[in-house]
CSV table of C-alpha atoms in Angstrom, one decimal:
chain,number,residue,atom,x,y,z
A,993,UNK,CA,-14.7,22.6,48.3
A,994,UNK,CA,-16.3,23.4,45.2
A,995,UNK,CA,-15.0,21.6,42.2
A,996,UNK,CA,-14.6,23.2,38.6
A,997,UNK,CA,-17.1,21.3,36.7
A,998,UNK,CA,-19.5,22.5,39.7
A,999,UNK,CA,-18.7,26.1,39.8
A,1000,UNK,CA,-18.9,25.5,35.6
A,1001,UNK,CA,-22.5,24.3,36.0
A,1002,UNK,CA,-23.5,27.2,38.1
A,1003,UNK,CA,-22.3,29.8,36.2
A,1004,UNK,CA,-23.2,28.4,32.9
A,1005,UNK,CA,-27.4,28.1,34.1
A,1006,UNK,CA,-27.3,31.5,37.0
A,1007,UNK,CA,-24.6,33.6,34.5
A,1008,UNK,CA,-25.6,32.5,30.5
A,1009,UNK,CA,-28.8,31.1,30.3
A,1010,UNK,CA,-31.0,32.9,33.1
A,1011,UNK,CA,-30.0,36.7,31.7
A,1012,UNK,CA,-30.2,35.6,28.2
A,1013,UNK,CA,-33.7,34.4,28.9
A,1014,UNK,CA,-34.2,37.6,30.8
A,1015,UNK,CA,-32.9,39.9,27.6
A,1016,UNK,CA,-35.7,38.3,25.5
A,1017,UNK,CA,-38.2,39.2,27.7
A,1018,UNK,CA,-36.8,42.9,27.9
A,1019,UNK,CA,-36.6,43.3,24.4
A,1020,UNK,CA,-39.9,41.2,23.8
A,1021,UNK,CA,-41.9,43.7,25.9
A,1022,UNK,CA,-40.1,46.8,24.8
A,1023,UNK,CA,-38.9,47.6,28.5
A,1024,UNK,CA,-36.3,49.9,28.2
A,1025,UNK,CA,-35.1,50.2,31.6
A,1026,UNK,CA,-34.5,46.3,31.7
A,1027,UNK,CA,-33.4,46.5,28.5
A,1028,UNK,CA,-30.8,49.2,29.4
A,1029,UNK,CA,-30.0,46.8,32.9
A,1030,UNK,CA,-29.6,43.2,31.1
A,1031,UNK,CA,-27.2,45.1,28.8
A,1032,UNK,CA,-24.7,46.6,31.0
A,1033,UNK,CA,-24.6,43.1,33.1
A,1034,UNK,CA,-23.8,41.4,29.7
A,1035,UNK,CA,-20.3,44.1,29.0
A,1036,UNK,CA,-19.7,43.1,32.8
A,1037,UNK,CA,-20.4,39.3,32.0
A,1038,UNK,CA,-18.2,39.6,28.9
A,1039,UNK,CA,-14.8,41.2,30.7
A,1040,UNK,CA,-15.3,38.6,33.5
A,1041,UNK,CA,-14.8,35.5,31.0
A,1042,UNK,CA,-12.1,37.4,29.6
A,1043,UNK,CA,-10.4,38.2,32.9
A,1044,UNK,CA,-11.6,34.2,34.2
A,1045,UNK,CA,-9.2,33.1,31.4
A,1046,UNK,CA,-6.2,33.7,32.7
A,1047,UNK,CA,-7.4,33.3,36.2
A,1048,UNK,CA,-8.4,29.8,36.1
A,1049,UNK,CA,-5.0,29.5,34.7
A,1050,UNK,CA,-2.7,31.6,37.0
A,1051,UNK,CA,-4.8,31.8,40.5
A,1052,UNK,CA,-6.7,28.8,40.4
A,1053,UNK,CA,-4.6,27.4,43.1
A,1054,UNK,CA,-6.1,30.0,45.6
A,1055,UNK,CA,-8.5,28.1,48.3
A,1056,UNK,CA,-12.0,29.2,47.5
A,1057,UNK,CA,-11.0,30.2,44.2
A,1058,UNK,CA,-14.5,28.4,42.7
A,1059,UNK,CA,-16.7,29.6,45.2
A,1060,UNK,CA,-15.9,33.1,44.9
A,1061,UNK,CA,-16.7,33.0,41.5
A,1062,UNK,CA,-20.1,31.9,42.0
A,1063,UNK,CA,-20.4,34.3,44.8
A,1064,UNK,CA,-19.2,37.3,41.8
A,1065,UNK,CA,-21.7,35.6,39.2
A,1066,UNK,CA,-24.9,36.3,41.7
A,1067,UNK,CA,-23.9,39.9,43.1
A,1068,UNK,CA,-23.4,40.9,39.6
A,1069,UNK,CA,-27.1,39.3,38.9
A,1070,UNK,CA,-29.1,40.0,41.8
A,1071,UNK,CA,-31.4,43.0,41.9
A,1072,UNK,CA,-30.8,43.8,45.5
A,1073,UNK,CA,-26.9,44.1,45.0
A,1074,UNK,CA,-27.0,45.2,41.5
A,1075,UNK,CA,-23.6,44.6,40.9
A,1076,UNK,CA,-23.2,44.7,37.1
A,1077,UNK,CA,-24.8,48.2,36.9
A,1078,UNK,CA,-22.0,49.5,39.9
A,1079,UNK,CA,-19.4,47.9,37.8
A,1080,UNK,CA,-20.1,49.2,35.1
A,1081,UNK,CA,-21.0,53.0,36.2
A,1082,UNK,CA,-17.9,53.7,38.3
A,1083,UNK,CA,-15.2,51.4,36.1
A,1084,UNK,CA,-16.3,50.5,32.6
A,1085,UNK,CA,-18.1,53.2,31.9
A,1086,UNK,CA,-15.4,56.1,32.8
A,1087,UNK,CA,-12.3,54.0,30.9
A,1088,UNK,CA,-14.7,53.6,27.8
A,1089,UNK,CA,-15.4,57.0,27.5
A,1090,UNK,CA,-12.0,57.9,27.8
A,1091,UNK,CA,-10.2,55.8,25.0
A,1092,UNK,CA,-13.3,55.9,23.1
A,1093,UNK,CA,-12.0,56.8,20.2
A,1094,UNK,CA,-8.6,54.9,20.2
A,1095,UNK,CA,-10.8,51.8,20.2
A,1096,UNK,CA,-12.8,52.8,17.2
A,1097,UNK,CA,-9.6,53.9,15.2
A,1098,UNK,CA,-8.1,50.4,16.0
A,1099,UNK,CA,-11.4,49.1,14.7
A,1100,UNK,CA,-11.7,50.6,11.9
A,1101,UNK,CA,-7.4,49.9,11.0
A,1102,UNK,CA,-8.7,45.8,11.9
A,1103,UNK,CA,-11.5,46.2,9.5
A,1104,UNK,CA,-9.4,47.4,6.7
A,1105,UNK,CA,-7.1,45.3,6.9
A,1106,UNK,CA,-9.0,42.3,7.9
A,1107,UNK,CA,-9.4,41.3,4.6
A,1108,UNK,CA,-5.9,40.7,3.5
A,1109,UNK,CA,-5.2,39.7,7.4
A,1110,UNK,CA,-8.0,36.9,6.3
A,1111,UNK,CA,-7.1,36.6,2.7
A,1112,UNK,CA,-3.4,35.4,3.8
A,1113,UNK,CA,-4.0,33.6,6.8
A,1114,UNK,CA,-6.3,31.8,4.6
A,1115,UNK,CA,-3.8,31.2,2.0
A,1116,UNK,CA,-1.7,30.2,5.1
A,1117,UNK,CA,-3.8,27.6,6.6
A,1118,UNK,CA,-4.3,25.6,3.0
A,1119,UNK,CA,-0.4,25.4,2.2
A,1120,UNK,CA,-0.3,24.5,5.7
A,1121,UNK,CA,-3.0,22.0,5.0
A,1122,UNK,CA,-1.5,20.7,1.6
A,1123,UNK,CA,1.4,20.3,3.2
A,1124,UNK,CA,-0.6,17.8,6.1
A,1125,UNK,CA,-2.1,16.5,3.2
A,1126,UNK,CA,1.1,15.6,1.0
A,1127,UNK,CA,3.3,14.5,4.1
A,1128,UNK,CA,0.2,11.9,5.6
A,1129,UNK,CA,-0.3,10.5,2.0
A,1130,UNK,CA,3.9,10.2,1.7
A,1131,UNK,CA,4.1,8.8,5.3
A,1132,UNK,CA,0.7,6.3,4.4
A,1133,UNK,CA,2.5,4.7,1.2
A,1134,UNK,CA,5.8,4.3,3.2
A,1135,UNK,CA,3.7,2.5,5.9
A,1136,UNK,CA,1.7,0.5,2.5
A,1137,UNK,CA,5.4,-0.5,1.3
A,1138,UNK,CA,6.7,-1.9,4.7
A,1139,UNK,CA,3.4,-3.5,5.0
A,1140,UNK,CA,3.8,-5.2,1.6
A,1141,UNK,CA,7.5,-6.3,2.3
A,1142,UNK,CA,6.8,-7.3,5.5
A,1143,UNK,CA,4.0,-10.0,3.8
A,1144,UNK,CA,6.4,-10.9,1.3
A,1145,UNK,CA,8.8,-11.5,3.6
A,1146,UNK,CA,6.3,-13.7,6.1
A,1147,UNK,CA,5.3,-15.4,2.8
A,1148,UNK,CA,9.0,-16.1,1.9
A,1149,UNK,CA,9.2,-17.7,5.7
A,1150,UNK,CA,6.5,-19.5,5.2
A,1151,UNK,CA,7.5,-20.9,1.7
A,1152,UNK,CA,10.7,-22.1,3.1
A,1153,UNK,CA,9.0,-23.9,6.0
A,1154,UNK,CA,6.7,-25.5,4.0
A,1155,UNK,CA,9.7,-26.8,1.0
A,1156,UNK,CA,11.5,-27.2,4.3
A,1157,UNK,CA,8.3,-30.2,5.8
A,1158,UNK,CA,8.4,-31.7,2.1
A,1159,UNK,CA,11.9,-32.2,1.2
A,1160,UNK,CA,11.5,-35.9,2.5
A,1161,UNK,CA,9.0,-36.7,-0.1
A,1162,UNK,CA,10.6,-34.2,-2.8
A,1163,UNK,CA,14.1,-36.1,-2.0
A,1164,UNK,CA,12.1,-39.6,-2.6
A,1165,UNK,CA,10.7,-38.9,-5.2
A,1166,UNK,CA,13.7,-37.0,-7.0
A,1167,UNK,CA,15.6,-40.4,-6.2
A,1168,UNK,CA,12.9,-42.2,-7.9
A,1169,UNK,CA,12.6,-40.4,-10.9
A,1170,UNK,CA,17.1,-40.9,-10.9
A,1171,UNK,CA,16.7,-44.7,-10.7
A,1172,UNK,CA,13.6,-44.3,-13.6
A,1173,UNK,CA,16.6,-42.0,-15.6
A,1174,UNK,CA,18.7,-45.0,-15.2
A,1175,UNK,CA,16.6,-47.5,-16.0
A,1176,UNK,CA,15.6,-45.7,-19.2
A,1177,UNK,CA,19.5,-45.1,-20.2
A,1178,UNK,CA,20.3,-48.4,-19.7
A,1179,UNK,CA,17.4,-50.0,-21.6
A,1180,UNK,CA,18.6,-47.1,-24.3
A,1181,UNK,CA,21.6,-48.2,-24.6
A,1182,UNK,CA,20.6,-52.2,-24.8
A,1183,UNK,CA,18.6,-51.3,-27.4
A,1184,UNK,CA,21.5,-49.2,-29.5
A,1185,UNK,CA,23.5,-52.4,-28.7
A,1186,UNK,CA,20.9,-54.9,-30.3
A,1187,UNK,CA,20.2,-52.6,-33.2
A,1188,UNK,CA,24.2,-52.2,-33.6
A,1189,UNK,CA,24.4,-55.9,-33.5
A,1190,UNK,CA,21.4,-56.5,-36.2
A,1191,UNK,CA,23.5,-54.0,-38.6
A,1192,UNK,CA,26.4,-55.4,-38.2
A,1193,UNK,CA,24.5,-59.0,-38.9
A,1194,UNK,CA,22.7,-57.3,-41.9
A,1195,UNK,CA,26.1,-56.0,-43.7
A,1196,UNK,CA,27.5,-59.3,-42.8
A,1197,UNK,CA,24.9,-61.2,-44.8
A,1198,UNK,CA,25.6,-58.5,-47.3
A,1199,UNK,CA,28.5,-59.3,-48.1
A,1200,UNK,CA,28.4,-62.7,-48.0
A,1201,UNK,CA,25.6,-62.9,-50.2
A,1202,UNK,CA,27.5,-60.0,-52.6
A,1203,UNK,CA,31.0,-62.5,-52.3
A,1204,UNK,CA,28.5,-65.7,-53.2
A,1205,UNK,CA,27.0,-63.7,-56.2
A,1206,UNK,CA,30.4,-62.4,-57.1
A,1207,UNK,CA,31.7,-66.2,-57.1
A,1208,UNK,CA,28.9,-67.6,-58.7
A,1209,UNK,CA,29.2,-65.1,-61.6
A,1210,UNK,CA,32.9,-66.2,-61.7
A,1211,UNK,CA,32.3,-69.5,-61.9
A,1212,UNK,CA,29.3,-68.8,-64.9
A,1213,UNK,CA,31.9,-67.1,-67.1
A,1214,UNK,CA,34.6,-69.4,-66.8
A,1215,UNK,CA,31.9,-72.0,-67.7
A,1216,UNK,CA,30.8,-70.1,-70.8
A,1217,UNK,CA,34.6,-69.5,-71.7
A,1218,UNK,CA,34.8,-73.2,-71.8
A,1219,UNK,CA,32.5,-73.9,-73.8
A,1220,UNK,CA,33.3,-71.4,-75.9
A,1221,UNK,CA,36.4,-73.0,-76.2
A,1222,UNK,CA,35.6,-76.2,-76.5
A,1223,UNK,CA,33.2,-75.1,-79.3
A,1224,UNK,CA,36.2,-73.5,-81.3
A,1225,UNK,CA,38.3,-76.8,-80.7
A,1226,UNK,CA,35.4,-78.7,-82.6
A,1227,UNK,CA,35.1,-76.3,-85.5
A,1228,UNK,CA,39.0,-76.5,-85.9
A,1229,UNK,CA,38.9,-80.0,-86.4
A,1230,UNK,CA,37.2,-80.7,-89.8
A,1231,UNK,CA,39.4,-78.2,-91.1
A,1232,UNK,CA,42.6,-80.4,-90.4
A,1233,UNK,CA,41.3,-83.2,-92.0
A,1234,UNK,CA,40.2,-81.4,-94.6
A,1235,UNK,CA,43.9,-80.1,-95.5
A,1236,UNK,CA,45.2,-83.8,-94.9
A,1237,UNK,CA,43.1,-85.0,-97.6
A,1238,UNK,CA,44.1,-82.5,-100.0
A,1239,UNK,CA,47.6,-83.3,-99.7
A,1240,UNK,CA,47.3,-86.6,-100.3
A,1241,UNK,CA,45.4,-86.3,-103.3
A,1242,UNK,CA,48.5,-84.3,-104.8
């Protein structure tokens, strides 16, 4: 059997490109009889891909469903059979004629309202695509900030594992620099001792030396009060005899 990319092939070279290369050739040489021929098989040609639509998707199960569409594509094309030119005679033709001007009426409704048909589905399809736009840009900066606090997070991790590998060496040192602390308050407080102990010798010597100066200045006054004293005692003296004389003169 006949596959679908096959039977696509066939028609696509014996159904599309063969009569279009044939139409330029009837228009080229101003043939009208070809020209009238290539363009009844293209109106066939048009209401088959229409019709093979919905076939391939409703009867495509049929056996020899692909073949028989070749088979169609070349009686409508061949010259001896001249099958798009029947076709369109006793079927197309006829119903055309008939709802001729139906057609055009819906035509020319389409046409006026095409533009506002277009003009909204237009406006349509942008706040449709804003709407893409805004959602993908909101969904992208969610995705941004889980990607961010999932590396802070990893980062965190990592942190702890690596304060985690040093704590030895951090809990070492950290006892060192307690048993420098120590040292340094203790020599601190020798110090404050020895300095306590020099004031205390200072005030001391202080005092004795104020209690020595104090003595000494004692001992200076009640030297000069003696002799002061002893002074007065001699000046006293003359003055006795003195008085004795006098009375024995009377």
């Amino acid at each position: 059997m006949i596959s679908n990319l096959i039977s696509r092939i066939v028609i696509l070279v014996l159904g599309t490109l063969y009569p279009a290369y044939a139409s330029y050739k009837a228009i080229r040489t101003k043939n009208v009889k070809e020209y009238v021929k290539w363009m009844m098989y293209w109106i066939v040609f048009a209401l088959f891909t229409c019709a093979e639509t919905f076939a391939d998707i409703l009867i495509s199960w049929v056996p020899f469903y692909y073949e028989l569409k070749i088979c169609f594509v070349l009686w409508l094309l061949s010259p001896a059979t001249k099958g798009s030119s029947i076709l369109y005679r006793k079927f197309v033709h006829p119903h055309f004629a008939k709802r001729e001007q139906e057609i055009d009426s819906y035509i020319t409704q389409a046409s006026d309202q095409g533009y506002y048909a277009l003009v909204s589905l237009g406006s349509k399809g942008l706040n449709y695509a804003a709407n893409v736009v805004v959602s993908t840009a909101m969904k992208s900066q969610a995705c941004i900030v889980e990607q961010f606090k999932s590396y802070s997070t990893s980062d965190l991790s990592l942190s702890e594992t690596a304060s985690a590998k040093s704590s030895p060496s951090r809990h070492i040192k950290k006892e060192l620099d307690d048993d420098e602390l120590d040292n340094r308050l203790i020599e601190e407080r020798y110090n404050r001792e020895i300095a306590e102990m020099a004031a205390k010798e200072r005030s001391a010597v202080v005092k004795r030396s104020a209690s020595t100066r104090v003595r000494k200045s004692r001992e200076a006054d009640l030297y000069s009060l003696q002799e002061i004293e002893e002074s007065v005692g001699d000046s006293d003296k003359p003055q006795l005899h003195g008085s004795k004389g006098m009375t024995s003169n009377e």
